PDB file of C-alpha atoms and ligand atoms in Angstrom:
ATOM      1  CA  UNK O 271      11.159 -15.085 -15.290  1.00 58.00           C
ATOM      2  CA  UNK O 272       8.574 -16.232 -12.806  1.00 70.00           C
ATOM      3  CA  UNK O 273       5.868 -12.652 -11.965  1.00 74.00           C
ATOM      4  CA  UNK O 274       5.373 -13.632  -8.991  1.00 75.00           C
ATOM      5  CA  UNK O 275       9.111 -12.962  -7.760  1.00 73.00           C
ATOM      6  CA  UNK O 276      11.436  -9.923  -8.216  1.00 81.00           C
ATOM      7  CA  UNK O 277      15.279 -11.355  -7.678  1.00 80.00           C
ATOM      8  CA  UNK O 278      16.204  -7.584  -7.482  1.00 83.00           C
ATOM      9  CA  UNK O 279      13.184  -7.369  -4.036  1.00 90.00           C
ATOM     10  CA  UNK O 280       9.971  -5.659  -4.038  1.00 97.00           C
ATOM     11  CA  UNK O 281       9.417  -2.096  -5.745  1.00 98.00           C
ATOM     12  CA  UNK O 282       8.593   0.689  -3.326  1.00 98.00           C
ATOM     13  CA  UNK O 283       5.320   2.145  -2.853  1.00 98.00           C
ATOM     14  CA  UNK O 284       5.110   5.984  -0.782  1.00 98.00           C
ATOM     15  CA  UNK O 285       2.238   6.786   0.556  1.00 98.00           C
ATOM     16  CA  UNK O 286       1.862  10.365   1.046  1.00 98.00           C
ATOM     17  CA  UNK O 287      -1.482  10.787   2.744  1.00 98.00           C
ATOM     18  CA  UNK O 288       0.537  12.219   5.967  1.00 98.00           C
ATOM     19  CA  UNK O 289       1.883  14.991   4.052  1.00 98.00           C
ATOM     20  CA  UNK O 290      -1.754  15.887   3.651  1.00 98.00           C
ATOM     21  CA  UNK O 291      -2.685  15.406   7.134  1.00 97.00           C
ATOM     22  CA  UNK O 292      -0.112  17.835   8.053  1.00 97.00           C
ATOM     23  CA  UNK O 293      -1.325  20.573   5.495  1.00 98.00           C
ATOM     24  CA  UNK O 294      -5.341  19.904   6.372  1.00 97.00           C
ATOM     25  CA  UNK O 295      -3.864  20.910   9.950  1.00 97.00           C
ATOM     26  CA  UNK O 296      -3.973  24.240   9.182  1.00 96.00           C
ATOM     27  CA  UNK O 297      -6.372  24.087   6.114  1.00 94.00           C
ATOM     28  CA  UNK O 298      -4.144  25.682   3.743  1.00 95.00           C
ATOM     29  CA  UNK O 299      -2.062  24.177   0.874  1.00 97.00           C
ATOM     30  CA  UNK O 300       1.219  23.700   2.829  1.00 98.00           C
ATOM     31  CA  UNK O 301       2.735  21.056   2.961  1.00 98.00           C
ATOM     32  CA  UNK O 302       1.409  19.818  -0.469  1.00 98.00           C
ATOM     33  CA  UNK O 303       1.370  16.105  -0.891  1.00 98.00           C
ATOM     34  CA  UNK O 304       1.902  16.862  -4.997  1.00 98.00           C
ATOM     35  CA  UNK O 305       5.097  18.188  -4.417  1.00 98.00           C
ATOM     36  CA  UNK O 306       6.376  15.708  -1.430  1.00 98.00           C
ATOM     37  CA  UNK O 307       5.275  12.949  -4.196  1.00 98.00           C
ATOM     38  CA  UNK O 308       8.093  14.776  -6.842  1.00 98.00           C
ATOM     39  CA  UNK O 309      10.518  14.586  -4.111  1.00 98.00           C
ATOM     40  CA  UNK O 310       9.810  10.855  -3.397  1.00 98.00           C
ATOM     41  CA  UNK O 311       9.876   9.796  -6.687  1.00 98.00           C
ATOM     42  CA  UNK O 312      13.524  12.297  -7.175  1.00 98.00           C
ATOM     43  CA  UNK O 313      14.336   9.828  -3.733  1.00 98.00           C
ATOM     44  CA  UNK O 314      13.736   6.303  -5.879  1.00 98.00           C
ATOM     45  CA  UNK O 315       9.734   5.605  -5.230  1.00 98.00           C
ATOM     46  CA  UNK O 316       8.651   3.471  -7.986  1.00 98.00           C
ATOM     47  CA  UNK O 317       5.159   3.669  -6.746  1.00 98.00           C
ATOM     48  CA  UNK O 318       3.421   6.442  -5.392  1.00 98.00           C
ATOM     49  CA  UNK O 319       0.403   5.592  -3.319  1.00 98.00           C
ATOM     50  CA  UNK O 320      -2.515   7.313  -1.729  1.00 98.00           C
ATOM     51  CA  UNK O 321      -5.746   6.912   0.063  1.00 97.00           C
ATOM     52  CA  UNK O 322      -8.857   9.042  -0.721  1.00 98.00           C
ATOM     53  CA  UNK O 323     -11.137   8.443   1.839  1.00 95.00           C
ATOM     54  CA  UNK O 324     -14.530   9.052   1.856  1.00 94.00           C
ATOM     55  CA  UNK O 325     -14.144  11.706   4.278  1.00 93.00           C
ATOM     56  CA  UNK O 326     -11.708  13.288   2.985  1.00 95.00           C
ATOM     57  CA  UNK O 327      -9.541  13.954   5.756  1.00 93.00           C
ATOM     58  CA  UNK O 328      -6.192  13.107   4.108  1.00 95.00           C
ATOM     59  CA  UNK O 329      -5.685  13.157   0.397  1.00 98.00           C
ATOM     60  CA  UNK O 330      -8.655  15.304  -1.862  1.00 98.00           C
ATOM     61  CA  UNK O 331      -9.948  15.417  -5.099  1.00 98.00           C
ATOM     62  CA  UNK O 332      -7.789  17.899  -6.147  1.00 98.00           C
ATOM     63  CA  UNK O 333      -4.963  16.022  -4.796  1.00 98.00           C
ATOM     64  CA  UNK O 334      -5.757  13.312  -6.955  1.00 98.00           C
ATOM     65  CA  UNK O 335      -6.345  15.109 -10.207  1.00 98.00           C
ATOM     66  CA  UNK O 336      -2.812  17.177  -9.614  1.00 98.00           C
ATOM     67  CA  UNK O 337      -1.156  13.876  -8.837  1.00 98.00           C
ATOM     68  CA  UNK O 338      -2.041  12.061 -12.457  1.00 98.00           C
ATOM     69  CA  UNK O 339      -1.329  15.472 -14.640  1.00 97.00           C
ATOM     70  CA  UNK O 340       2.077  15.501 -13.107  1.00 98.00           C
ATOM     71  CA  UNK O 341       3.607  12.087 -11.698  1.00 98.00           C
ATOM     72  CA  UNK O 342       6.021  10.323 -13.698  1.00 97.00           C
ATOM     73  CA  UNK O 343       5.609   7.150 -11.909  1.00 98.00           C
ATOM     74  CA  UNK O 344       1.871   4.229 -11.562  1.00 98.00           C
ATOM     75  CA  UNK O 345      -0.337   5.751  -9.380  1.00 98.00           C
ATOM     76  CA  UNK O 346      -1.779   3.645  -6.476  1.00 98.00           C
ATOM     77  CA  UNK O 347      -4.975   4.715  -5.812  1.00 98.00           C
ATOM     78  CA  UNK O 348      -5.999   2.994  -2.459  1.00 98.00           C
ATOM     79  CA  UNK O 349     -10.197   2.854  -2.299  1.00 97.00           C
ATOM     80  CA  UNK O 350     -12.869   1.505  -0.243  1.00 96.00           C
ATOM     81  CA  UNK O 351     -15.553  -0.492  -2.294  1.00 97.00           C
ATOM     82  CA  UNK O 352     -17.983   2.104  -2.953  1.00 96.00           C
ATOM     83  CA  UNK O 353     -20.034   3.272  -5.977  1.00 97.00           C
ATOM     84  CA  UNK O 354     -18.699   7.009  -5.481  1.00 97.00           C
ATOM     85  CA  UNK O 355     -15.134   5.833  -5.217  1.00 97.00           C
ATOM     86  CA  UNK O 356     -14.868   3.675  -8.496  1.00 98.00           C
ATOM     87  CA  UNK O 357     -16.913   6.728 -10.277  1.00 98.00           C
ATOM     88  CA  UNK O 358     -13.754   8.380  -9.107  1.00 98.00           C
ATOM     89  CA  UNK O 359     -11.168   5.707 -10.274  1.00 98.00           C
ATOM     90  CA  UNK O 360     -12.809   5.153 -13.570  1.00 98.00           C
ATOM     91  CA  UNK O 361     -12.533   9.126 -14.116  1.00 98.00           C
ATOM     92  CA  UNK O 362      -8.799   9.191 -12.908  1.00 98.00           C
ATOM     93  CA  UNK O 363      -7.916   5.819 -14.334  1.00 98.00           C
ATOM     94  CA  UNK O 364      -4.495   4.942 -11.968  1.00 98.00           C
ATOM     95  CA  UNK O 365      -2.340   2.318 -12.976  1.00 98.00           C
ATOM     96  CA  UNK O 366      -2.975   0.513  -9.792  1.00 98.00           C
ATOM     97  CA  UNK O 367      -6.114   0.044  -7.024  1.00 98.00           C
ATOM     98  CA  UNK O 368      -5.712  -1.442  -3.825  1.00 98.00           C
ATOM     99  CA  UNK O 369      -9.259  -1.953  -2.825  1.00 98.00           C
ATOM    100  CA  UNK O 370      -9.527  -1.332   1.176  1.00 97.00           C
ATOM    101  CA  UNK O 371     -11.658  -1.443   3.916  1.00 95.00           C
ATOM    102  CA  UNK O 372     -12.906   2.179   4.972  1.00 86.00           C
ATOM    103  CA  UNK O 373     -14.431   2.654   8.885  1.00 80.00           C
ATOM    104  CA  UNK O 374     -15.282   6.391   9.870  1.00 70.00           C
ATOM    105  CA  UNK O 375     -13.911   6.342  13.232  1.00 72.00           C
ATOM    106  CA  UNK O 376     -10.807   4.003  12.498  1.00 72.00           C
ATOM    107  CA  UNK O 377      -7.385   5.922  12.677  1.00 75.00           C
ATOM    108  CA  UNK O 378      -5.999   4.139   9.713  1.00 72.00           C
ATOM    109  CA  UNK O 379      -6.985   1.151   7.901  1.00 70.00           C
ATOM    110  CA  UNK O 380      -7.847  -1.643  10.643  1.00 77.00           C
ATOM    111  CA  UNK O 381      -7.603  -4.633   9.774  1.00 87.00           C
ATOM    112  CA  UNK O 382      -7.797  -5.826   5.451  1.00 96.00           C
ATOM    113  CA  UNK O 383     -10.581  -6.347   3.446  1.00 96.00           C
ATOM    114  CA  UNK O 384     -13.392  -8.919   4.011  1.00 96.00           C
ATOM    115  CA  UNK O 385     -13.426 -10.354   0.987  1.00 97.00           C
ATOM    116  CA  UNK O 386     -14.570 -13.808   2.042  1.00 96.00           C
ATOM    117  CA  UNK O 387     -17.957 -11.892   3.189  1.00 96.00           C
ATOM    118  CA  UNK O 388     -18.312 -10.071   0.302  1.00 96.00           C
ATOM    119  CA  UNK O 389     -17.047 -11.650  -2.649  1.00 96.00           C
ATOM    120  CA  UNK O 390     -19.724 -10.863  -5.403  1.00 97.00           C
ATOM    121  CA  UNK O 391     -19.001  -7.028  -4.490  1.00 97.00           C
ATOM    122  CA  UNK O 392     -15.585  -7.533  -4.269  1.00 97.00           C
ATOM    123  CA  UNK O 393     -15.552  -9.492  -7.909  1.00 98.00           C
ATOM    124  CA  UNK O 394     -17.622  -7.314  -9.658  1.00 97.00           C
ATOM    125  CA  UNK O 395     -15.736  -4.357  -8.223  1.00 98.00           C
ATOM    126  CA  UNK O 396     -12.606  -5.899  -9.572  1.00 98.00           C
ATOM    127  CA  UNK O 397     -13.993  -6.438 -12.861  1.00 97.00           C
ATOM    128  CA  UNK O 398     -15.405  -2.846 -13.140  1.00 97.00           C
ATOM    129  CA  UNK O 399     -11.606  -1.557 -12.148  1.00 98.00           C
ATOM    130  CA  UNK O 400      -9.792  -4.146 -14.892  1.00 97.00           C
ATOM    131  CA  UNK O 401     -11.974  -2.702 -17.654  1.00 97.00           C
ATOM    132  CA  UNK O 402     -10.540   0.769 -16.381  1.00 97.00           C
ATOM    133  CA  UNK O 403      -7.441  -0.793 -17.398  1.00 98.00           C
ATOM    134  CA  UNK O 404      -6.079  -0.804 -13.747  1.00 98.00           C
ATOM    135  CA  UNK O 405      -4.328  -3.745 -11.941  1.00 98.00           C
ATOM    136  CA  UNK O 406      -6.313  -4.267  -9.140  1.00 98.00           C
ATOM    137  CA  UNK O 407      -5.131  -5.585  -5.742  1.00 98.00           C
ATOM    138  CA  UNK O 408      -6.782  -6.584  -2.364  1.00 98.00           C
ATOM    139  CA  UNK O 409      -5.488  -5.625   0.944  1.00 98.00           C
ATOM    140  CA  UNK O 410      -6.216  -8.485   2.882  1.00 98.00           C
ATOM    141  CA  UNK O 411      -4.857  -9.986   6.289  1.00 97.00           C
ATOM    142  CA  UNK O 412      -2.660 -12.930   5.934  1.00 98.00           C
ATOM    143  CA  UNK O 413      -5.087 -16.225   6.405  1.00 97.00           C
ATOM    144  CA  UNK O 414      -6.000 -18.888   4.089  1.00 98.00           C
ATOM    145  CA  UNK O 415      -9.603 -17.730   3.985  1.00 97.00           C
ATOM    146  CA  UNK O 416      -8.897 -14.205   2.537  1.00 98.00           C
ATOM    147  CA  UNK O 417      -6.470 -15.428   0.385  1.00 98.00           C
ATOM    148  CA  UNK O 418      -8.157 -18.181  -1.158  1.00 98.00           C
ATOM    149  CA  UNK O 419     -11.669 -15.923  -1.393  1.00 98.00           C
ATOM    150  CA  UNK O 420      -9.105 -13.211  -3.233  1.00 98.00           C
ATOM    151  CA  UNK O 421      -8.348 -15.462  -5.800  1.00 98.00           C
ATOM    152  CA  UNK O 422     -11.922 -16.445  -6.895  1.00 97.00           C
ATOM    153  CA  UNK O 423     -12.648 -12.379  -7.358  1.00 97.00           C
ATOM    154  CA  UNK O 424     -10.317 -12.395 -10.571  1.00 94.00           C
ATOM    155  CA  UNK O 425      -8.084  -9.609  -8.933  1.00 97.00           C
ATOM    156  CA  UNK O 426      -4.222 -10.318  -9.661  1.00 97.00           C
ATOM    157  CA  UNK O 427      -2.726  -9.259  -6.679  1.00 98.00           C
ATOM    158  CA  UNK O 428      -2.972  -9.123  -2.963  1.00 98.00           C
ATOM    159  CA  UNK O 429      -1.310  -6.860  -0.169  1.00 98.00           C
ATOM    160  CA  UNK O 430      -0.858  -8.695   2.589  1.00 98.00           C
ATOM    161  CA  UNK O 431      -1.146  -6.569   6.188  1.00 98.00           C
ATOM    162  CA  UNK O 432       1.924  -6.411   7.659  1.00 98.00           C
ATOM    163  CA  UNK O 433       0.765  -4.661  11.062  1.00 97.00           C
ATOM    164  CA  UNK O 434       0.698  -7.014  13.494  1.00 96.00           C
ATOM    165  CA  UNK O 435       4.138  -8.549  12.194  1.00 95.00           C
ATOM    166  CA  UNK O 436       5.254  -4.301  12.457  1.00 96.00           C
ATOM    167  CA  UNK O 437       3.703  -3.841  15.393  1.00 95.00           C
ATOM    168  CA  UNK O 438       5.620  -6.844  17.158  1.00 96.00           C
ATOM    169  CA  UNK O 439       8.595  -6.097  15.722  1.00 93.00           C
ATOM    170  CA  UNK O 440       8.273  -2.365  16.943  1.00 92.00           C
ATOM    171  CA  UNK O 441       7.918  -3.395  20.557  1.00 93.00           C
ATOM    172  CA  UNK O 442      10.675  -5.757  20.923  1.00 94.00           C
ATOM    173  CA  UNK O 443       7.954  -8.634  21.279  1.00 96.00           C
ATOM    174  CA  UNK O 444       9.701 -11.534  19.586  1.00 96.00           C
ATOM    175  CA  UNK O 445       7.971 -14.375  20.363  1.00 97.00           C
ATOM    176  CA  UNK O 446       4.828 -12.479  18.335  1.00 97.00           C
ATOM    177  CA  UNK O 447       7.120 -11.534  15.899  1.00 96.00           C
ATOM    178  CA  UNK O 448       7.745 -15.124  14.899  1.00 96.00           C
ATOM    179  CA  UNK O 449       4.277 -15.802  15.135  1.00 97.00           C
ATOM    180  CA  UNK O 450       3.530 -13.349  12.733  1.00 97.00           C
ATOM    181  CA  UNK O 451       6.489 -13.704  10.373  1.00 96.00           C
ATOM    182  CA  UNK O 452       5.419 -17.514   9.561  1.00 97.00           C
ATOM    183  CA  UNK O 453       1.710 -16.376   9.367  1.00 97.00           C
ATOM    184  CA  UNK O 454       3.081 -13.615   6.568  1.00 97.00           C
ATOM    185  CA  UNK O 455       5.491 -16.558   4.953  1.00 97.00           C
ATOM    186  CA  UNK O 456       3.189 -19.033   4.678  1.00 97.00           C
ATOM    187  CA  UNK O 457       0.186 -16.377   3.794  1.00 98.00           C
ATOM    188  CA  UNK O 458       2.877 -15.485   0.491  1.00 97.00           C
ATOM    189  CA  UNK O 459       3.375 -19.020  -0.409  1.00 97.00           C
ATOM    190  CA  UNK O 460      -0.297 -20.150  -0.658  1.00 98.00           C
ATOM    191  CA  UNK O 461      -1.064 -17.155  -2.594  1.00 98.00           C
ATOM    192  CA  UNK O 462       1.825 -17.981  -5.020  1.00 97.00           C
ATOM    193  CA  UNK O 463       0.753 -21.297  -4.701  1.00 97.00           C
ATOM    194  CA  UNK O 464      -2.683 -19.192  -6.299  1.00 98.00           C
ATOM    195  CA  UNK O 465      -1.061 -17.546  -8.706  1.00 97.00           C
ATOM    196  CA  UNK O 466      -1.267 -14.379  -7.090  1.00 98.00           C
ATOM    197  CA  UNK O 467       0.960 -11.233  -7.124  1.00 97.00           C
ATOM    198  CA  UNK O 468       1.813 -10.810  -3.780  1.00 98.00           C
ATOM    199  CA  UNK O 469       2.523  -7.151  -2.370  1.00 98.00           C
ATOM    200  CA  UNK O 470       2.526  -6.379   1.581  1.00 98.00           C
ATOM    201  CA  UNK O 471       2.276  -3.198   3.874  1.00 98.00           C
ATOM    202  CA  UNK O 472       1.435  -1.137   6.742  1.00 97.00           C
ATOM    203  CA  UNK O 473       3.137  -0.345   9.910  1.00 97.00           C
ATOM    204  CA  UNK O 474       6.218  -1.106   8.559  1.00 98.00           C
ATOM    205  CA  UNK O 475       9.506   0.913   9.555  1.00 97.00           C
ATOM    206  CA  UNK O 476      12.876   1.406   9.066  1.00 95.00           C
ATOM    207  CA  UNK O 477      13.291  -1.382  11.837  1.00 93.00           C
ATOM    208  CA  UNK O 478      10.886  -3.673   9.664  1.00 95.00           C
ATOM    209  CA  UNK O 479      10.888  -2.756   6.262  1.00 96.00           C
ATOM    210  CA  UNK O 480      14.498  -5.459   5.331  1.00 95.00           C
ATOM    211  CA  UNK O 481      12.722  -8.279   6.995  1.00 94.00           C
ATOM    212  CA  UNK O 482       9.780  -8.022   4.744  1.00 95.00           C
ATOM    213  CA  UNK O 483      11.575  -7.730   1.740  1.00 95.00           C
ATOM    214  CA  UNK O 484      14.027 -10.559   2.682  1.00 94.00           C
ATOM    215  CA  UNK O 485      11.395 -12.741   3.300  1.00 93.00           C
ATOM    216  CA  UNK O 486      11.476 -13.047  -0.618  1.00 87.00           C
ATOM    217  CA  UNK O 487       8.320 -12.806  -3.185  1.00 92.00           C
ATOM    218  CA  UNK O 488       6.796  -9.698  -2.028  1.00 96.00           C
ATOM    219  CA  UNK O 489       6.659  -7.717  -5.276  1.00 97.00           C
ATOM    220  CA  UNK O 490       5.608  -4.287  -4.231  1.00 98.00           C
ATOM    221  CA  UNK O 491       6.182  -2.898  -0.267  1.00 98.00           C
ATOM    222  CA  UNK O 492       3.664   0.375   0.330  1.00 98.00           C
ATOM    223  CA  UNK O 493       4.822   2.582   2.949  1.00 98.00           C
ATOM    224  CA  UNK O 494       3.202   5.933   4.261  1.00 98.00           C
ATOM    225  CA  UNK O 495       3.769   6.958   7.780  1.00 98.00           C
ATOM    226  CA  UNK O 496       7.367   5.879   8.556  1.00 98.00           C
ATOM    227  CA  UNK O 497       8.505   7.682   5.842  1.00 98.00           C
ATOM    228  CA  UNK O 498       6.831  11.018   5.991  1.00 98.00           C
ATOM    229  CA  UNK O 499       8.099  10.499  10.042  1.00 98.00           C
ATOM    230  CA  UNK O 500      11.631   9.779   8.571  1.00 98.00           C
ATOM    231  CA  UNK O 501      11.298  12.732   6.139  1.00 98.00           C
ATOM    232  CA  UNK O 502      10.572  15.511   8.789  1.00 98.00           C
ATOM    233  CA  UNK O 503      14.400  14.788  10.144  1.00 98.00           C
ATOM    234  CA  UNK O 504      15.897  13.810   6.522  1.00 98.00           C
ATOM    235  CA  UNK O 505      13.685  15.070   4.004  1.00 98.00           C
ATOM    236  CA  UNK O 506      11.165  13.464   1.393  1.00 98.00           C
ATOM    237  CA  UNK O 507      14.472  12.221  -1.143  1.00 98.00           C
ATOM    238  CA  UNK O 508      16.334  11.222   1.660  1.00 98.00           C
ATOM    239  CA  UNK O 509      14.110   9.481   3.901  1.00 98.00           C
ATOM    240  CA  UNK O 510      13.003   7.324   0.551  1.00 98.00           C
ATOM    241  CA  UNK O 511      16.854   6.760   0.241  1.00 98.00           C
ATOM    242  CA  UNK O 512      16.894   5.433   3.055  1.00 98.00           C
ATOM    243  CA  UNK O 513      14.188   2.984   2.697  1.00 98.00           C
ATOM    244  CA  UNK O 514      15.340   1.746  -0.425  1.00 98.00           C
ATOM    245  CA  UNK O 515      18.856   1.402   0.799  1.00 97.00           C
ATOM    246  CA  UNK O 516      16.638  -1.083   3.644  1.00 96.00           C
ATOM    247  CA  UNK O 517      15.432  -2.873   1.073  1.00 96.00           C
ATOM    248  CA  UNK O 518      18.699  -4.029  -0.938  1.00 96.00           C
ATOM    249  CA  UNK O 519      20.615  -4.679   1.809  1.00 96.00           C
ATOM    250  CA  UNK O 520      18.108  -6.987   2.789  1.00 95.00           C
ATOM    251  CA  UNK O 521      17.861  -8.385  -0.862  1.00 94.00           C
ATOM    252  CA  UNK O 522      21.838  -8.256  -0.840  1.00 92.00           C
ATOM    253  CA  UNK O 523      21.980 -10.182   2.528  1.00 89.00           C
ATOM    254  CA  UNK O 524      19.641 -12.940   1.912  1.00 85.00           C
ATOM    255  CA  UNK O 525      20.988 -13.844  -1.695  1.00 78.00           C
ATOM    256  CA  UNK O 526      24.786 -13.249  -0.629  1.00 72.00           C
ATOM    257  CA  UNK O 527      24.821 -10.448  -3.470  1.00 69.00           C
ATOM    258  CA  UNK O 528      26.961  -7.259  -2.606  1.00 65.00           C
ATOM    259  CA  UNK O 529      24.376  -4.043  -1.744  1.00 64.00           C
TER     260      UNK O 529
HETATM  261  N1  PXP J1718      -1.114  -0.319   2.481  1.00 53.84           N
HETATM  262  C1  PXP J1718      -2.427  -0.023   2.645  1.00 53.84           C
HETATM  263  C2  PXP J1718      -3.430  -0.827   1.889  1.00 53.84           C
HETATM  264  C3  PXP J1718      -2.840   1.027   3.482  1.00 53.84           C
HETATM  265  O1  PXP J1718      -4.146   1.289   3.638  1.00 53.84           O
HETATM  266  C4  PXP J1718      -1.855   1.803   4.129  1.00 53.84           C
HETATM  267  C5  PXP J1718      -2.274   2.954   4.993  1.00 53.84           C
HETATM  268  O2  PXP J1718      -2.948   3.882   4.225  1.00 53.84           O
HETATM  269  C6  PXP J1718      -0.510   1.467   3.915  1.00 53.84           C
HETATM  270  C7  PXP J1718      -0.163   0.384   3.115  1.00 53.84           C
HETATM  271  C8  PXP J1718       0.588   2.242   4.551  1.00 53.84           C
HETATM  272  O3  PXP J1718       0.560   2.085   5.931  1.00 53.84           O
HETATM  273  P1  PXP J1718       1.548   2.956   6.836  1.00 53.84           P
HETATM  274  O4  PXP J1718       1.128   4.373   6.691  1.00 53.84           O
HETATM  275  O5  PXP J1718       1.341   2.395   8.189  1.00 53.84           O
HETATM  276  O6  PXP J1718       2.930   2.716   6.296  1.00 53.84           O
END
C-alpha cells in the first residue's frame, strides 16, 4: 500500500487546548482537558493533539504529563522551535510533533512555519525530535517554497494550513474557496510528489471538514476549536462522532463506497 494515502481517509486528530481555555477561565481544574481527551478518544479520535505554548495560556505542564500516563491513543504534541520546548518533548517523548510557529500576541497559530527562512533550525530540530523517537511534522502553508524547504529538513510529514480554504468556505466566499482548494490540491500533490506524509488543519468545521478529506491523500486531519464548539451542544463523544461520521461520508462519496 502506498503511505502516503489512506483509501479508508485521513485519521482524526482532537485538539483539546479549548477545553483548557475554558478551565484557565476561572483558574481552577474544571473543565479538565485530561478527561475531555478520554471522552474524545471513547468518541473515535485516533489522535489526540495539543499545543503547549510558551505562555502557557492553554494546555500546561501538568496537562501534558497527565495526558501521556493515561491516553490510550499517539500523542500530538504541537511545539514552537525552541530549546525549552524540545527539553520538554524529549522528557515527554509523544508519538508525534508538529513543529509550529509561536507569536505572543497571535490568537491562534497565524500563518505555518517558516521553514524556508530557517531551515538549519528547523533540520536540526527535526533531527533532535527523530532521535526522541517521534515522527515529526511541519505545519506549513500550502506553497511550493515551504514545501519543497520541508523536505530538505528530513521531517516526514507536513500539515498543510487549511485556514484560508476554512475561512472561505465559512463565509460563503466561493470564488476564494476555489482559489484555495487548488492551492491545497496541488500543495498535496507536490509534496507526494516529495515523498512526504501529508496531514492538513485548522479552521476547519463541520461545514469543511468532508471537503478536506475528499480531496484524497491527507493522512491525518487535526481539529481543535470546532469540536470543543460542537461538544458544548453534543458533548466531547458525540461531537467527535460527528466529525468522523464527516469524514466517511466524504470518503464514501468520492470513492462511490457505501458510509
Ligand atoms: N493544526 C495546528 C498545527 C494548529 O496549530 C492548530 C491550532 O492549535 C490546529 C491544527 C487546530 O486548529 P483549530 O483549533 O482551528 O481547529
Amino acid at each position: 500500500m502506498n503511505p502516503l494515502v489512506n483509501p479508508d481517509g485521513p485519521l482524526l486528530g482532537v485538539n483539546i487546548d479549548h477545553v483548557a481555555t475554558l478551565r484557565n477561565a476561572r483558574g481552577g481544574s474544571f473543565p479538565d482537558p485530561v478527561q475531555l481527551a478520554h471522552e474524545a478518544v471513547q468518541g473515535g479520535a485516533d489522535i489526540v493533539t495539543f499545543h503547549l505554548r510558551e505562555d502557557r495560556r492553554h494546555i500546561h505542564d501538568a496537562d501534558v504529563d497527565r495526558l501521556k500516563q493515561s491516553i490510550g491513543v499517539p500523542l500530538n504534541f504541537e511545539s514552537a522551535v525552541t530549546d525549552e520546548m524540545l527539553e520538554i518533548i524529549e522528557r515527554v517523548r509523544p508519538e508525534m510533533v508538529c513543529l509550529v510557529p509561536e507569536r505572543r500576541q497571535e490568537i491562534t497559530t497565524e500563518g505555518g512555519l517558516d521553514v524556508a527562512g530557517q531551515a538549519e533550525r528547523v533540520a536540526d530540530a527535526c533531527s533532535r525530535l527523530a532521535r526522541a523517537g517521534c515522527r515529526v511534522s511541519l505545519f506549513i502553508e500550502p506553497g511550493a517554497r515551504q514545501i519543497e524547504a520541508s523536505a530538505r529538513t528530513g521531517a516526514p510529514c507536513v500539515e498543510l494550513h487549511t485556514g484560508a480554504w476554512a475561512n472561505a468556505v465559512d463565509r460563503g466566499d466561493t470564488v476564494r474557496a476555489d482559489m484555495e482548494g487548488v492551492r491545497l490540491r496541488e500543495a498535496l500533490a507536490l509534496a507526494h510528489r516529495l515523498g512526504l506524509q501529508t496531514n492538513a488543519g485548522h479552521g476547519l468545521g463541520l461545514g469543511s471538514t468532508g471537503p478536506v478529506a475528499a480531496m484524497g491523500g491527507v493522512l491525518e486531519l487535526h481539529i481543535g476549536h470546532a469540536i470543543v464548539g460542537h461538544a458544548l451542544s453534543v458533548g466531547m463523544t458525540q461531537a467527535v462522532r460527528d466529525f468522523k461520521a464527516c469524514i466517511r461520508r466524504a470518503i464514501a462519496s468520492s470513492s462511490g463506497r457505501p458510509a
